[in-house]
């Protein structure tokens, strides 16, 4: 061969970020002057320097070449053994080039960083955080992750607790913080805690985080509940007002007539539901039949008279409050006949205390019994207008008597009243 090379140290150890050197003895074995170039092969090329890079040697002349290794402190250069080779190329005899091989050992270094996202979580029950553990060293290793709070107001779930982190990568750990006690209302409570990451070198890394605990009932819920409560109260008031305008039952069962006939001069007392007006309540008195004179084959009844029992009557009032300008026909105000015997409506006393303008119909369910102009009611006095139907309706339990009011006022509601008088049908 035209050249020979001897590596004085075949194994070299270096620390990341440091430097290490080795020497190679080069000898020109040819009989002519030759130029030799030096090239490094292997994964150490990027951080290896050769001095000198080329040299001219006389025959049988020797020279020393220095290799300097400066590996960076980076996770991109892994710890462990790295093979390298020095190629000595001859210009005069390319076929006589030689290669000298060696082994470089790179020491380990450990560097871990950690960050949590979000730093502060806001929740009513659990705060969820993600811890990123970055391995900036040049070898893989495990870490231990734990969480604590100084006031012992939280419990924690860490998954995984002991992850394996590879060099140059980030490993994510789930940390869930849960408060031991909850509260229904009030301002948020800040609960700080610390996440610790323990690496192989034994030096812990502490990351501060916090849970901003909120009340179980949000403020907008309380406001919404108050609004709903106000609406419910308004609805109750509205329904109560409507029910007052449309009575369902103002009287109970009609009184049962007495078995003792009443004297002709006696009239039944007015019902408790009779209107408070000074107008008399219409009543019906049975006619007195003439006395029968006894003859042959019959008993004498001279000097003694009998009278038929007076019919039993009841009264009830329908008070209306109809508003002007309401479409869809007249406004209806009804009375439902309660359980019991049937009754026949004999008269209706209509009152118009506010001198309203419009029209009122008296109906039996959907059948119109009569129609009265409100202007004619109370026009000639304050006692009302007594309406007697031509064909008195017979009403049974569950049927309705209705005042259908069409209000013609400009602004104020019409408030007519109808006092119905009904006789019991035996």
PDB file of N, CA, C and O in Angstrom, residues 111-142:
ATOM      1  N   UNK A 111     -32.635  15.986  31.147  1.00  0.00           N
ATOM      2  CA  UNK A 111     -33.239  17.316  31.232  1.00  0.00           C
ATOM      3  C   UNK A 111     -34.731  17.176  30.939  1.00  0.00           C
ATOM      4  O   UNK A 111     -35.120  16.707  29.870  1.00  0.00           O
ATOM      5  N   UNK A 112     -35.556  17.556  31.910  1.00  0.00           N
ATOM      6  CA  UNK A 112     -37.010  17.405  31.799  1.00  0.00           C
ATOM      7  C   UNK A 112     -37.667  18.761  32.050  1.00  0.00           C
ATOM      8  O   UNK A 112     -37.290  19.474  32.982  1.00  0.00           O
ATOM      9  N   UNK A 113     -38.639  19.080  31.227  1.00  0.00           N
ATOM     10  CA  UNK A 113     -39.458  20.282  31.424  1.00  0.00           C
ATOM     11  C   UNK A 113     -40.928  19.870  31.437  1.00  0.00           C
ATOM     12  O   UNK A 113     -41.309  18.890  30.786  1.00  0.00           O
ATOM     13  N   UNK A 114     -41.744  20.640  32.186  1.00  0.00           N
ATOM     14  CA  UNK A 114     -43.174  20.328  32.297  1.00  0.00           C
ATOM     15  C   UNK A 114     -43.986  21.616  32.280  1.00  0.00           C
ATOM     16  O   UNK A 114     -43.547  22.646  32.812  1.00  0.00           O
ATOM     17  N   UNK A 115     -45.157  21.537  31.655  1.00  0.00           N
ATOM     18  CA  UNK A 115     -46.082  22.674  31.607  1.00  0.00           C
ATOM     19  C   UNK A 115     -47.501  22.125  31.640  1.00  0.00           C
ATOM     20  O   UNK A 115     -47.777  21.036  31.121  1.00  0.00           O
ATOM     21  N   UNK A 116     -48.420  22.874  32.266  1.00  0.00           N
ATOM     22  CA  UNK A 116     -49.810  22.436  32.416  1.00  0.00           C
ATOM     23  C   UNK A 116     -50.718  23.373  31.642  1.00  0.00           C
ATOM     24  O   UNK A 116     -50.504  24.589  31.589  1.00  0.00           O
ATOM     25  N   UNK A 117     -51.731  22.810  31.009  1.00  0.00           N
ATOM     26  CA  UNK A 117     -52.735  23.570  30.253  1.00  0.00           C
ATOM     27  C   UNK A 117     -54.114  23.007  30.598  1.00  0.00           C
ATOM     28  O   UNK A 117     -54.322  21.792  30.495  1.00  0.00           O
ATOM     29  N   UNK A 118     -55.072  23.833  31.026  1.00  0.00           N
ATOM     30  CA  UNK A 118     -54.899  25.230  31.385  1.00  0.00           C
ATOM     31  C   UNK A 118     -54.290  25.358  32.775  1.00  0.00           C
ATOM     32  O   UNK A 118     -54.365  24.424  33.576  1.00  0.00           O
ATOM     33  N   UNK A 119     -53.715  26.493  33.042  1.00  0.00           N
ATOM     34  CA  UNK A 119     -53.165  26.713  34.380  1.00  0.00           C
ATOM     35  C   UNK A 119     -54.295  26.813  35.405  1.00  0.00           C
ATOM     36  O   UNK A 119     -54.207  26.255  36.500  1.00  0.00           O
ATOM     37  N   UNK A 120     -55.375  27.486  35.036  1.00  0.00           N
ATOM     38  CA  UNK A 120     -56.546  27.615  35.911  1.00  0.00           C
ATOM     39  C   UNK A 120     -57.777  27.129  35.165  1.00  0.00           C
ATOM     40  O   UNK A 120     -58.111  27.648  34.099  1.00  0.00           O
ATOM     41  N   UNK A 121     -58.423  26.122  35.706  1.00  0.00           N
ATOM     42  CA  UNK A 121     -59.662  25.610  35.129  1.00  0.00           C
ATOM     43  C   UNK A 121     -60.839  26.109  35.954  1.00  0.00           C
ATOM     44  O   UNK A 121     -60.715  26.324  37.163  1.00  0.00           O
ATOM     45  N   UNK A 122     -61.981  26.302  35.294  1.00  0.00           N
ATOM     46  CA  UNK A 122     -63.202  26.757  35.961  1.00  0.00           C
ATOM     47  C   UNK A 122     -64.265  25.674  35.810  1.00  0.00           C
ATOM     48  O   UNK A 122     -64.595  25.271  34.691  1.00  0.00           O
ATOM     49  N   UNK A 123     -64.789  25.200  36.943  1.00  0.00           N
ATOM     50  CA  UNK A 123     -65.777  24.128  36.907  1.00  0.00           C
ATOM     51  C   UNK A 123     -66.535  24.108  38.219  1.00  0.00           C
ATOM     52  O   UNK A 123     -66.064  24.629  39.240  1.00  0.00           O
ATOM     53  N   UNK A 124     -67.738  23.469  38.183  1.00  0.00           N
ATOM     54  CA  UNK A 124     -68.527  23.301  39.402  1.00  0.00           C
ATOM     55  C   UNK A 124     -68.158  22.025  40.136  1.00  0.00           C
ATOM     56  O   UNK A 124     -68.278  21.970  41.356  1.00  0.00           O
ATOM     57  N   UNK A 125     -67.710  21.002  39.405  1.00  0.00           N
ATOM     58  CA  UNK A 125     -67.460  19.700  40.037  1.00  0.00           C
ATOM     59  C   UNK A 125     -66.025  19.220  39.857  1.00  0.00           C
ATOM     60  O   UNK A 125     -65.403  18.797  40.819  1.00  0.00           O
ATOM     61  N   UNK A 126     -65.483  19.246  38.650  1.00  0.00           N
ATOM     62  CA  UNK A 126     -64.133  18.734  38.406  1.00  0.00           C
ATOM     63  C   UNK A 126     -63.385  19.674  37.482  1.00  0.00           C
ATOM     64  O   UNK A 126     -63.959  20.214  36.525  1.00  0.00           O
ATOM     65  N   UNK A 127     -62.105  19.878  37.784  1.00  0.00           N
ATOM     66  CA  UNK A 127     -61.227  20.653  36.925  1.00  0.00           C
ATOM     67  C   UNK A 127     -60.297  19.729  36.166  1.00  0.00           C
ATOM     68  O   UNK A 127     -59.610  18.896  36.767  1.00  0.00           O
ATOM     69  N   UNK A 128     -60.274  19.840  34.836  1.00  0.00           N
ATOM     70  CA  UNK A 128     -59.471  18.949  34.009  1.00  0.00           C
ATOM     71  C   UNK A 128     -58.273  19.715  33.452  1.00  0.00           C
ATOM     72  O   UNK A 128     -58.436  20.777  32.843  1.00  0.00           O
ATOM     73  N   UNK A 129     -57.076  19.138  33.676  1.00  0.00           N
ATOM     74  CA  UNK A 129     -55.834  19.747  33.228  1.00  0.00           C
ATOM     75  C   UNK A 129     -55.027  18.707  32.446  1.00  0.00           C
ATOM     76  O   UNK A 129     -55.164  17.499  32.677  1.00  0.00           O
ATOM     77  N   UNK A 130     -54.173  19.201  31.554  1.00  0.00           N
ATOM     78  CA  UNK A 130     -53.270  18.348  30.784  1.00  0.00           C
ATOM     79  C   UNK A 130     -51.842  18.799  31.047  1.00  0.00           C
ATOM     80  O   UNK A 130     -51.501  19.971  30.823  1.00  0.00           O
ATOM     81  N   UNK A 131     -51.013  17.872  31.543  1.00  0.00           N
ATOM     82  CA  UNK A 131     -49.603  18.153  31.839  1.00  0.00           C
ATOM     83  C   UNK A 131     -48.756  17.605  30.699  1.00  0.00           C
ATOM     84  O   UNK A 131     -48.847  16.417  30.359  1.00  0.00           O
ATOM     85  N   UNK A 132     -47.925  18.473  30.095  1.00  0.00           N
ATOM     86  CA  UNK A 132     -47.001  18.074  29.026  1.00  0.00           C
ATOM     87  C   UNK A 132     -45.608  17.929  29.622  1.00  0.00           C
ATOM     88  O   UNK A 132     -45.046  18.898  30.159  1.00  0.00           O
ATOM     89  N   UNK A 133     -45.043  16.708  29.543  1.00  0.00           N
ATOM     90  CA  UNK A 133     -43.703  16.420  30.056  1.00  0.00           C
ATOM     91  C   UNK A 133     -42.773  16.264  28.854  1.00  0.00           C
ATOM     92  O   UNK A 133     -42.940  15.338  28.048  1.00  0.00           O
ATOM     93  N   UNK A 134     -41.808  17.196  28.719  1.00  0.00           N
ATOM     94  CA  UNK A 134     -40.855  17.190  27.600  1.00  0.00           C
ATOM     95  C   UNK A 134     -39.539  16.594  28.069  1.00  0.00           C
ATOM     96  O   UNK A 134     -38.946  17.055  29.066  1.00  0.00           O
ATOM     97  N   UNK A 135     -39.049  15.593  27.328  1.00  0.00           N
ATOM     98  CA  UNK A 135     -37.746  14.987  27.597  1.00  0.00           C
ATOM     99  C   UNK A 135     -36.731  15.658  26.678  1.00  0.00           C
ATOM    100  O   UNK A 135     -36.666  15.382  25.470  1.00  0.00           O
ATOM    101  N   UNK A 136     -35.938  16.555  27.239  1.00  0.00           N
ATOM    102  CA  UNK A 136     -34.902  17.261  26.476  1.00  0.00           C
ATOM    103  C   UNK A 136     -33.552  16.579  26.609  1.00  0.00           C
ATOM    104  O   UNK A 136     -32.544  17.121  26.136  1.00  0.00           O
ATOM    105  N   UNK A 137     -33.491  15.416  27.269  1.00  0.00           N
ATOM    106  CA  UNK A 137     -32.244  14.676  27.403  1.00  0.00           C
ATOM    107  C   UNK A 137     -31.986  13.802  26.187  1.00  0.00           C
ATOM    108  O   UNK A 137     -32.712  13.836  25.191  1.00  0.00           O
ATOM    109  N   UNK A 138     -30.918  12.961  26.293  1.00  0.00           N
ATOM    110  CA  UNK A 138     -30.532  12.134  25.149  1.00  0.00           C
ATOM    111  C   UNK A 138     -30.778  10.648  25.381  1.00  0.00           C
ATOM    112  O   UNK A 138     -30.211   9.802  24.694  1.00  0.00           O
ATOM    113  N   UNK A 139     -31.650  10.314  26.355  1.00  0.00           N
ATOM    114  CA  UNK A 139     -31.990   8.916  26.593  1.00  0.00           C
ATOM    115  C   UNK A 139     -33.414   8.842  27.149  1.00  0.00           C
ATOM    116  O   UNK A 139     -33.941   9.812  27.701  1.00  0.00           O
ATOM    117  N   UNK A 140     -34.092   7.708  26.980  1.00  0.00           N
ATOM    118  CA  UNK A 140     -35.452   7.509  27.475  1.00  0.00           C
ATOM    119  C   UNK A 140     -35.423   7.091  28.933  1.00  0.00           C
ATOM    120  O   UNK A 140     -34.521   6.360  29.365  1.00  0.00           O
ATOM    121  N   UNK A 141     -36.416   7.530  29.686  1.00  0.00           N
ATOM    122  CA  UNK A 141     -36.506   7.201  31.107  1.00  0.00           C
ATOM    123  C   UNK A 141     -37.939   7.433  31.566  1.00  0.00           C
ATOM    124  O   UNK A 141     -38.751   8.051  30.883  1.00  0.00           O
ATOM    125  N   UNK A 142     -38.262   6.955  32.742  1.00  0.00           N
ATOM    126  CA  UNK A 142     -39.584   7.141  33.322  1.00  0.00           C
ATOM    127  C   UNK A 142     -39.616   8.301  34.296  1.00  0.00           C
ATOM    128  O   UNK A 142     -38.578   8.721  34.838  1.00  0.00           O
TER     129      UNK A 142
END
